Amino acid sequence: MFKKTLLTALLVSAPLLMVGCSSTGDKGATSTGGLNTDAYGSGVDNVKSEFGEATLDERTFYFDFDKSDIKPEYMAAIEANGKNLANHPKKKVRVEGHTDERGSREYNIALGERRAQSIARVLMMEGARHDQISVVSYGAERPAVQGHNEAAWADNRRAIIEYEAGGQ
Amino acid sequence: MKFLKYCLGVFITTCICFTTASYAEGILNIEITQAQDAALPVAIVPLKWEGSGAPPSQDISAIVNADLARSGEFRVMPTNMMRQLPSTPAQIEVPYWRVLGMEAVLVGSVKAQGNDSYQVQVWLVDTMQGQGKRPTSVADTNAEASQGPKVLFSKEFLVNNRHVRTLAHHISDLVYEALTGYRGAFSTQIAYVNVQFANPKKPPSRYVLEIADADGYNPRPLLTSKDPIMSPSWSPNGKQLAYVSFERNRAGIYVSDIETGNRRLLTSYPGINGAPAWSPDGRKLAVVLSYGNVPKVYLLDVASGNLQQVTFGTSIDTEPSWMPDGKSIIFTSNRGGQPQVYQVSLADNSIKRLTFEGNYNARASATPDGTKLVMIHRGQGDFNIATLDLNTNEVSVLTGARLDESPSLAPNGRMVIYGTVDSGRRVLGGVSIDGRVKLLLPAASGEVQEPAWSPFLS
């Protein structure tokens, strides 16, 4: 899952990568708070410097069943998007939370909101302002893929950072 | 005369319901997948056509037959097995029907009345009277023996061709009530969300909030959107539907007038606006709002728009549903770590946990008599529909698929309609409140989810 997403991000974002590097420098990670602090810690800086701002294009993040904590491998990308928002106060994002289809629909709406809020908190830790971020949970109502099996469920348990008109 | 007056009543209520004249094939095709052993054997004799022109375009007996079979509470005799086709009580040879084990026989006739109208006469006859099953005294038995079969009801209707189908459901209601003691729910409707996929590897392309007759016929769209629509909830008078729509990338609770389609936005606060549920008196909606923080249950006064918070704290609280007395609300909460069903008193906001069996209980609603909850329950990994007896705390699992959800009770409390997955598609399922009868209602196109059964409409 992660590999597929990252590969897509790299392929699609090659031109953007250059633009991103020149417009926003890496100021280094100063935040140590937030979710999964143990797991993200020191390795994150290396990942960031290795990929630069390419991670800006990685904007779909997957979750474990019934969980809303962010997996360590996604922190760099989310932080990069947070810095991008901090550096461009006019940019706005919509953070969408989604769940798989199992269980109750309205409960899944609540679970999806928790996922989106987890992402939004990291964006704000990186300096994004509250009014740059809107959070919406679609629960299980807008699956990325159809299907009633583990593979489909894994693809559907996700949160997405969507830039509003104007792009990244 | 009394019948004609009644008939007029039927006309007025049905005209409201049927704004479209066409009776298209239902998009939902009903298959009974499990029948009840103890079903009551009945015979619905084809009504005799006593006219010279064209009979009604809809076959009343066939519709009544299908209604009763679908309830699962009757075993309806196949028409092609009948060697006698009486059309009045006097023509009924009781021994013939008794030998076949029939408890009751519906007979009658249809006459042309000109101008696309028909006179319909029906009698429901108890063919087992005097067989030791129902007589209450020797005198009853003797009287029955001398007078012939007992007529349970005799009705006469004048109906326009456009309303023949409605009349047939009404006759089903009468038969059902006469034989079970429960009010029939065949004249009701269901709302549901039809989801269309242009590409199965992409999110759905279209969501349609639809309303159909309880047997799946006559579907008509109330709202079509490229964004999700969910959580339809009928107002107690059956005239309005509240629901959640995600148009413009945010959640909003809307109310649509079913007859006109006019709608208004009730809430669209930041975060969750969800799970609307009408109070029994129709004045309030229990709703869920998160204001970008945690979802909590609120009461929204529909006329004034005033909001009153009824649950508090940092847990997820959602899926409110009113107890029939309107004095408390049941809801789903993860305050104990997993989703379970709780009850909050509206008098003092005190909270009581109701479910303890299973690690996931959600989306509960109470039966009309308030003695049971119907809910989503996970026992051994699958999500199923279950009842919770509020007196004994006994959980009874009614369904057996993997992904059953969104249970909605018929207004007579006898049947639950719910969403399920069958052969890889989202379809509607039905199950009797005792779990003995199961049926599937697959859609002709797309997927169907989140059924909401209407209240009684007349």
XYZ file of C-alpha atoms in Angstrom:
626
model
C 0.000 0.000 0.000
C 2.574 2.485 1.164
C 4.964 1.476 -1.572
C 2.366 1.887 -4.247
C 1.404 5.314 -3.007
C 4.954 6.497 -2.660
C 5.882 5.281 -6.111
C 2.927 7.080 -7.606
C 3.853 10.186 -5.691
C 7.391 10.127 -7.006
C 6.393 9.510 -10.605
C 3.708 12.128 -10.700
C 5.593 14.713 -8.756
C 8.914 14.837 -10.550
C 8.399 18.349 -11.958
C 6.782 19.566 -8.769
C 9.714 18.282 -6.829
C 11.974 20.885 -8.377
C 9.530 23.680 -7.787
C 8.975 22.546 -4.260
C 12.659 22.496 -3.451
C 13.298 25.955 -4.696
C 10.307 27.580 -3.087
C 10.380 26.089 0.369
C 13.463 25.076 2.166
C 13.542 22.452 4.838
C 13.642 24.227 8.139
C 14.080 20.991 10.004
C 11.649 19.295 12.289
C 11.304 21.135 15.539
C 8.148 19.496 16.737
C 8.502 16.462 18.881
C 4.917 16.280 20.119
C 1.947 14.701 18.458
C 0.974 11.181 17.748
C 3.322 8.230 17.602
C 6.188 10.302 18.983
C 8.160 7.194 19.793
C 8.001 5.908 16.293
C 8.753 9.143 14.525
C 11.498 10.748 16.492
C 14.919 11.021 14.927
C 14.577 9.078 11.696
C 12.149 11.552 10.256
C 14.696 14.227 9.482
C 16.645 11.812 7.359
C 13.585 10.796 5.418
C 12.742 14.408 4.787
C 16.144 15.437 3.595
C 16.316 12.383 1.415
C 13.033 13.058 -0.338
C 12.923 16.802 0.065
C 9.516 18.278 -0.594
C 8.497 15.396 -2.801
C 6.449 14.188 0.129
C 4.095 17.114 -0.471
C 2.476 14.981 -3.122
C 1.896 12.115 -0.782
C -1.471 13.099 0.565
C -3.337 9.835 1.153
C -2.586 8.108 4.436
C -3.823 4.693 5.438
C -4.947 3.466 8.853
C -5.336 0.207 10.711
C -8.811 -1.100 11.477
C -10.621 0.936 14.114
C -7.523 3.120 14.580
C -6.971 6.810 14.095
C -3.286 7.131 14.960
C -0.955 8.018 12.155
C 1.535 5.430 10.995
C 5.168 6.592 11.430
C 5.984 6.345 7.730
C 3.449 9.066 6.930
C 4.684 11.697 9.365
C 7.223 13.271 7.017
C 4.689 13.776 4.276
C 2.061 15.223 6.604
C 4.614 17.551 8.175
C 5.741 18.689 4.741
C 2.165 19.610 3.919
C 1.858 21.411 7.255
C 4.981 23.455 6.517
C 3.684 24.190 3.063
C 0.511 25.628 4.582
C 2.502 27.587 7.148
C 4.637 29.088 4.379
C 1.618 29.861 2.193
C -1.076 31.290 4.448
C -3.503 31.740 1.568
C -3.529 28.055 0.741
C -6.314 25.956 2.182
C -6.825 22.253 2.544
C -9.727 19.959 3.216
C -8.769 16.912 5.243
C -11.081 13.994 4.473
C -11.447 11.008 6.778
C -12.667 7.656 5.491
C -13.278 4.202 6.944
C -13.901 0.752 5.582
C -17.463 -0.454 5.280
C -17.590 -2.652 8.365
C -19.914 -1.761 11.191
C -22.287 1.092 11.573
C -22.416 4.016 9.137
C -22.754 6.929 11.518
C -20.228 5.408 13.913
C -17.867 5.202 10.950
C -18.482 8.899 10.300
C -17.205 9.547 13.821
C -14.206 7.280 13.293
C -13.383 8.970 9.977
C -13.481 12.351 11.663
C -10.939 11.180 14.239
C -8.600 10.142 11.419
C -8.952 13.480 9.679
C -8.443 15.310 12.979
C -5.218 13.355 13.585
C -3.877 14.639 10.279
C -5.142 18.166 10.905
C -3.359 18.298 14.277
C -0.030 17.472 12.656
C -0.601 20.138 10.016
C -1.186 22.673 12.774
C 1.826 21.526 14.746
C 3.854 22.453 11.674
C 2.408 25.935 11.666
C -0.736 25.655 9.556
C -3.469 27.929 10.871
C -6.861 26.656 11.951
C -8.651 28.608 9.226
C -6.546 26.962 6.513
C -7.934 23.540 7.344
C -11.414 22.122 7.082
C -12.157 18.595 8.221
C -14.859 16.389 6.729
C -15.559 12.740 7.429
C -17.209 10.625 4.782
C -17.074 7.497 6.927
C -17.669 4.494 4.674
C -19.795 6.479 2.225
C -17.131 7.255 -0.372
C -14.985 4.154 -0.748
C -11.855 4.550 -2.885
C -12.500 1.091 -4.299
C -15.468 -1.206 -4.403
C -15.143 -4.606 -2.810
C -15.998 -6.434 0.363
C -12.644 -7.967 1.293
C -9.506 -7.160 3.293
C -7.717 -5.602 0.313
C -10.545 -3.200 -0.430
C -10.969 -2.367 3.234
C -7.271 -1.504 3.556
C -7.506 0.820 0.547
C -10.582 2.509 1.994
C -9.317 3.196 5.540
C -7.653 6.483 4.723
C -7.405 10.197 5.225
C -6.658 12.576 2.378
C -5.300 16.110 2.267
C -7.070 17.889 -0.579
C -5.837 21.335 -1.568
C -8.658 23.697 -2.359
C -8.673 25.523 -5.701
C -5.257 27.086 -6.194
C -3.355 23.848 -5.680
C -0.403 23.128 -3.490
C -72.333 3.757 2.057
C -69.896 3.260 4.850
C -67.658 1.423 2.398
C -67.809 4.243 -0.091
C -66.810 6.742 2.556
C -63.914 4.549 3.495
C -63.011 4.240 -0.116
C -62.816 7.997 -0.460
C -60.418 8.032 2.445
C -58.175 5.607 0.644
C -58.268 7.824 -2.444
C -57.224 10.940 -0.596
C -54.294 9.368 1.174
C -53.066 7.520 -1.872
C -53.207 10.543 -4.134
C -50.642 12.156 -1.866
C -48.352 9.199 -2.061
C -48.461 8.620 -5.780
C -47.466 11.721 -7.634
C -46.270 9.651 -10.562
C -48.881 7.696 -12.417
C -46.626 5.034 -13.798
C -46.291 1.769 -11.980
C -42.916 0.808 -13.256
C -41.540 -2.555 -12.354
C -40.005 -2.375 -8.939
C -36.290 -1.888 -8.865
C -36.220 -4.220 -5.906
C -36.959 -7.867 -6.637
C -37.931 -9.814 -3.593
C -36.692 -13.344 -2.970
C -37.757 -15.208 0.139
C -34.688 -17.077 1.326
C -36.022 -18.647 4.500
C -39.664 -19.321 5.292
C -41.364 -19.881 8.595
C -42.337 -23.443 9.445
C -45.357 -22.340 11.395
C -46.669 -20.071 8.645
C -50.449 -19.923 8.453
C -51.828 -21.625 5.308
C -54.163 -19.321 3.392
C -55.724 -19.313 -0.065
C -56.085 -16.106 -2.056
C -58.562 -17.079 -4.773
C -58.210 -14.953 -7.931
C -60.927 -12.320 -7.856
C -63.613 -13.034 -10.459
C -63.641 -10.506 -13.293
C -67.257 -9.554 -13.950
C -66.886 -7.010 -16.704
C -66.928 -6.869 -20.461
C -63.966 -4.552 -21.048
C -60.418 -4.693 -19.803
C -59.762 -5.822 -16.236
C -57.563 -3.605 -14.034
C -53.963 -3.416 -15.207
C -52.807 -4.742 -11.850
C -53.849 -8.163 -10.574
C -55.183 -7.597 -7.044
C -55.056 -11.249 -5.974
C -51.480 -11.623 -7.175
C -50.388 -8.540 -5.218
C -52.161 -9.721 -2.041
C -50.623 -13.145 -2.544
C -47.113 -11.674 -2.854
C -47.597 -9.347 0.134
C -48.695 -12.125 2.451
C -45.964 -14.487 1.261
C -43.327 -11.783 1.772
C -44.395 -11.274 5.381
C -43.317 -14.838 5.987
C -46.245 -15.354 8.328
C -48.378 -17.108 5.707
C -48.004 -20.053 3.408
C -50.016 -18.962 0.417
C -51.574 -21.702 -1.691
C -50.371 -21.635 -5.298
C -53.239 -20.548 -7.547
C -52.631 -23.361 -10.018
C -53.312 -25.903 -7.259
C -56.871 -24.647 -6.777
C -59.575 -26.889 -8.216
C -62.320 -24.540 -7.096
C -62.493 -20.807 -7.685
C -65.324 -19.441 -5.539
C -66.049 -15.708 -5.714
C -68.562 -15.393 -2.853
C -68.728 -16.957 0.630
C -71.762 -18.968 -0.454
C -69.698 -20.648 -3.166
C -67.035 -21.816 -0.735
C -67.126 -25.580 -0.157
C -65.586 -25.646 3.270
C -64.530 -29.350 3.277
C -62.417 -28.826 0.147
C -60.353 -26.039 1.760
C -60.190 -27.834 5.104
C -58.729 -30.934 3.503
C -56.048 -28.712 2.005
C -55.372 -27.348 5.486
C -56.330 -23.776 4.602
C -57.048 -21.633 7.651
C -58.678 -18.882 5.656
C -59.761 -18.150 2.107
C -60.030 -14.736 0.444
C -62.628 -14.561 -2.326
C -64.262 -11.753 -4.256
C -64.950 -10.111 -7.544
C -64.062 -7.091 -9.663
C -66.710 -5.290 -11.730
C -66.208 -2.518 -14.265
C -67.815 0.757 -13.236
C -66.990 2.758 -16.357
C -64.504 5.629 -16.598
C -61.539 3.465 -15.691
C -63.115 2.602 -12.336
C -63.814 -0.711 -10.693
C -65.979 -2.043 -7.924
C -64.033 -4.548 -5.829
C -65.711 -6.876 -3.361
C -63.762 -9.152 -1.046
C -64.585 -11.571 1.749
C -62.152 -13.257 4.087
C -63.583 -16.572 5.234
C -62.384 -18.637 8.169
C -62.468 -22.236 6.926
C -61.201 -23.815 10.140
C -63.963 -22.482 12.358
C -65.424 -25.441 14.263
C -62.331 -27.583 13.835
C -61.330 -27.285 17.469
C -58.898 -24.498 16.748
C -60.790 -21.341 17.424
C -64.407 -21.921 18.580
C -65.020 -20.541 22.028
C -68.178 -22.488 22.894
C -70.344 -25.395 21.817
C -72.941 -22.879 20.762
C -70.398 -21.294 18.403
C -69.657 -24.636 16.802
C -73.322 -25.466 16.369
C -74.083 -22.076 14.953
C -71.147 -22.370 12.577
C -72.301 -25.805 11.411
C -75.721 -24.484 10.515
C -74.618 -21.160 9.020
C -71.626 -22.268 6.963
C -68.170 -20.721 7.051
C -67.525 -17.687 9.198
C -66.918 -14.468 7.309
C -64.077 -12.583 9.028
C -64.655 -9.472 6.956
C -66.645 -8.307 3.987
C -65.503 -5.174 2.131
C -66.508 -3.264 -0.937
C -64.378 -0.638 -2.693
C -64.706 1.660 -5.653
C -61.294 2.283 -7.127
C -59.695 4.060 -10.045
C -57.381 1.918 -12.165
C -54.428 4.033 -11.034
C -55.023 3.041 -7.422
C -55.642 -0.660 -7.823
C -52.196 -1.500 -6.543
C -52.734 0.659 -3.457
C -56.081 -1.022 -2.849
C -54.462 -4.450 -3.128
C -51.959 -3.521 -0.393
C -54.853 -2.259 1.706
C -56.624 -5.599 1.324
C -53.377 -7.317 2.359
C -53.354 -5.138 5.484
C -56.923 -6.193 6.305
C -56.163 -9.886 5.840
C -52.980 -9.616 7.877
C -54.712 -7.888 10.782
C -57.700 -10.262 10.738
C -55.455 -13.329 10.906
C -52.507 -12.193 13.071
C -53.958 -9.454 15.252
C -51.182 -7.081 14.150
C -51.750 -4.091 11.913
C -50.525 -4.771 8.381
C -47.634 -2.711 6.997
C -48.101 -3.451 3.292
C -49.310 0.073 2.491
C -46.136 1.663 3.818
C -43.031 2.826 1.994
C -39.280 2.571 2.316
C -36.596 5.165 1.739
C -33.097 4.019 0.857
C -29.921 5.210 -0.857
C -29.142 3.866 -4.314
C -25.417 4.087 -5.095
C -24.169 3.999 -8.683
C -20.608 3.235 -9.755
C -19.352 4.416 -13.135
C -16.035 2.669 -12.449
C -15.726 -0.034 -9.793
C -12.170 1.030 -9.028
C -13.245 4.574 -8.214
C -15.535 6.136 -5.631
C -19.264 6.008 -6.427
C -20.378 8.359 -9.188
C -23.922 9.005 -7.991
C -26.044 8.755 -4.864
C -29.840 8.748 -5.158
C -32.162 9.034 -2.181
C -35.214 7.069 -3.281
C -38.626 6.208 -1.910
C -40.468 3.053 -2.999
C -43.534 1.149 -1.904
C -42.828 -1.452 0.783
C -42.762 -4.156 -1.897
C -40.123 -2.288 -3.908
C -42.510 -1.020 -6.601
C -42.894 2.528 -7.792
C -39.434 3.839 -6.853
C -38.985 7.577 -7.260
C -35.961 9.761 -6.525
C -36.166 12.447 -3.869
C -32.588 13.695 -4.272
C -29.731 12.884 -6.640
C -26.170 13.940 -5.849
C -22.586 13.234 -6.801
C -21.786 13.446 -3.086
C -22.827 10.938 -0.426
C -26.338 10.923 1.022
C -27.030 9.004 4.203
C -29.178 8.400 7.289
C -32.728 8.937 5.983
C -35.274 9.357 8.789
C -39.050 9.612 8.327
C -41.058 12.213 10.190
C -43.758 10.529 12.308
C -46.505 11.765 9.954
C -44.697 10.294 6.943
C -44.642 13.637 5.106
C -40.980 14.567 5.498
C -37.623 12.885 5.315
C -34.555 14.128 7.205
C -31.158 12.991 5.947
C -27.481 13.885 5.692
C -26.033 15.184 2.442
C -22.384 16.010 1.772
C -22.863 18.489 -1.057
C -20.153 21.189 -1.306
C -17.794 18.910 0.610
C -19.412 19.376 3.987
C -21.989 17.505 5.980
C -25.440 19.012 6.352
C -28.713 17.799 7.828
C -31.578 18.510 5.453
C -35.332 17.949 5.543
C -37.260 17.296 2.330
C -40.995 17.395 1.877
C -41.837 14.105 0.217
C -44.786 15.347 -1.816
C -43.188 18.509 -3.210
C -39.489 17.657 -2.964
C -38.899 21.081 -1.345
C -36.102 20.957 1.138
C -34.290 23.036 3.673
C -30.916 22.894 5.359
C -31.212 22.500 9.131
C -27.594 22.331 10.266
C -24.203 22.577 8.611
C -21.769 23.296 11.426
C -18.080 22.508 11.056
C -17.489 18.785 11.496
C -20.146 16.130 11.821
C -23.793 16.914 11.170
C -25.355 13.496 11.276
C -27.798 10.810 12.330
C -31.069 12.800 12.440
C -33.935 11.069 14.254
C -37.417 12.538 14.661
C -39.027 12.656 18.078
C -42.324 10.747 18.333
C -44.244 14.058 18.364
C -42.397 15.297 15.257
C -41.281 18.548 16.920
C -37.653 17.735 17.471
C -34.819 15.976 15.778
C -32.122 14.251 17.753
C -28.945 15.015 15.791
C -25.222 14.488 16.140
C -22.864 17.476 15.943
C -19.117 17.511 16.557
C -18.223 21.177 15.957
C -14.870 19.819 14.833
C -14.284 18.202 18.196
C -16.207 15.092 19.336
C -19.648 14.010 18.134
C -22.368 14.489 20.736
C -26.133 14.087 20.733
C -28.221 17.268 20.566
C -31.936 17.988 20.327
C -32.863 20.356 17.528
C -36.227 22.079 17.805
C -37.408 21.934 14.204
C -39.559 25.088 14.349
C -37.182 27.380 16.243
C -33.808 25.848 15.367
C -32.831 25.868 19.053
C -30.241 23.307 20.071
C -29.937 21.503 23.380
C -26.997 19.224 24.134
C -27.978 15.940 25.812
C -24.744 13.926 25.989
C -21.379 15.213 27.202
C -17.761 14.140 27.538
C -14.941 13.188 25.201
C -16.264 9.909 23.768
C -17.991 9.362 20.434
C -21.774 9.538 20.908
C -23.905 8.982 17.818
C -26.918 7.239 16.268
C -29.615 8.621 18.564
C -33.012 6.971 18.404
C -36.075 7.807 20.476
C -37.797 5.433 22.825
C -41.505 5.303 21.869
C -42.533 7.341 24.934
C -40.252 10.206 23.881
C -38.742 10.396 27.367
C -35.335 8.946 26.598
C -32.944 8.432 23.714
C -30.789 5.425 22.988
C -27.463 6.011 21.255
C -24.142 4.413 20.341
C -21.094 5.420 22.370
C -17.503 4.262 22.724
C -17.277 5.655 26.275
C -16.533 2.114 27.464
C -13.800 1.606 24.854
C -15.931 -0.121 22.213
C -19.173 0.911 20.581
C -22.077 -0.079 22.822
C -25.663 1.088 23.190
C -26.620 3.487 25.967
C -29.802 5.239 27.048
C -30.002 8.856 28.156
C -32.964 10.181 30.095
C -34.183 13.537 28.807
C -35.465 14.418 32.288
C -32.065 14.457 33.988
C -29.472 13.457 31.328
C -28.648 10.338 33.353
C -27.069 7.564 31.328
C -27.486 3.816 31.467
C -25.581 1.203 29.464
C -27.902 -1.267 27.731
C -25.646 -3.708 25.841
C -23.015 -5.941 27.411
C -22.840 -8.957 25.098
C -20.515 -8.706 22.095
C -17.728 -6.213 21.351
C -19.714 -4.050 18.940
C -23.346 -3.022 19.361
C -24.591 0.000 17.445
C -27.419 1.773 15.611
C -30.136 0.559 17.923
C -33.815 1.409 17.660
C -36.731 0.296 19.809
C -39.707 -1.797 18.761
C -43.043 0.099 18.850
C -43.943 -1.527 22.190
C -40.575 -0.512 23.653
C -39.709 -4.029 24.824
C -36.835 -4.756 22.442
C -34.025 -3.026 20.599
C -32.994 -3.919 17.081
C -29.302 -3.211 16.457
C -26.046 -4.081 14.724
C -24.231 -6.705 16.775
C -20.838 -8.296 16.377
C -20.389 -11.586 18.112
C -17.929 -13.818 16.254
C -16.392 -11.296 13.881
C -19.370 -10.792 11.599
C -21.675 -7.810 11.800
C -25.263 -8.997 12.113
C -28.697 -7.706 13.028
C -29.785 -8.687 16.516
C -32.497 -7.904 19.027
C -31.926 -7.102 22.678
C -34.798 -7.948 25.019
C -34.874 -5.016 27.430
C -36.484 -7.102 30.174
C -34.239 -10.175 30.064
C -31.121 -8.618 28.424
C -31.133 -11.560 26.028
C -29.471 -10.927 22.658
C -30.919 -12.845 19.688
C -28.988 -12.724 16.423
C -31.457 -12.563 13.520
C -29.184 -12.604 10.455
C -26.175 -14.558 9.298
C -24.255 -12.659 6.615
C -20.958 -10.856 7.238
C -21.791 -7.183 6.802
C -25.349 -6.572 7.940
C -26.117 -2.997 8.947
C -28.689 -0.186 9.172
C -31.654 -2.112 10.612
C -35.030 -0.372 10.315
C -38.235 -1.690 11.841
C -41.600 -1.911 10.101
C -44.099 0.330 11.905
C -45.918 -2.755 13.209
C -42.644 -4.070 14.637
C -42.971 -7.423 12.859
C -40.190 -7.156 10.267
C -36.755 -5.529 10.062
C -35.307 -4.259 6.805
C -31.531 -3.804 6.704
C -28.515 -3.410 4.459
C -26.385 -6.442 3.630
C -23.931 -7.751 1.066
C -25.047 -10.636 -1.108
C -22.948 -12.038 -3.965
C -20.621 -9.064 -3.704
C -23.367 -6.445 -3.979
C -25.013 -4.213 -1.431
C -28.676 -5.171 -1.257
C -31.516 -4.859 1.214
C -32.481 -7.775 3.382
C -35.596 -8.387 5.420
C -35.959 -10.521 8.521
C -38.908 -11.142 10.793
C -38.511 -9.900 14.362
C -38.255 -13.523 15.519
C -35.580 -14.300 12.902
C -37.591 -17.105 11.348
C -38.258 -15.479 7.978
C -35.563 -13.987 5.772
C -35.731 -12.348 2.398
C -33.524 -10.390 0.013
C -34.448 -7.367 -2.063
C -31.722 -7.018 -4.700
C -31.772 -3.890 -6.816
C -32.028 -3.971 -10.583
C -29.084 -1.588 -10.892
C -26.410 -0.183 -8.638
C -26.248 -0.931 -4.975
C -28.860 -0.219 -2.341
C -28.162 0.704 1.250
C -29.559 2.322 4.386
C -33.237 1.443 4.214
C -35.654 3.384 6.395
C -39.146 1.997 6.794
C -41.901 4.625 6.849
C -44.454 4.983 9.627
C -48.072 3.995 8.905
C -49.182 6.408 6.222
C -52.953 6.421 6.700
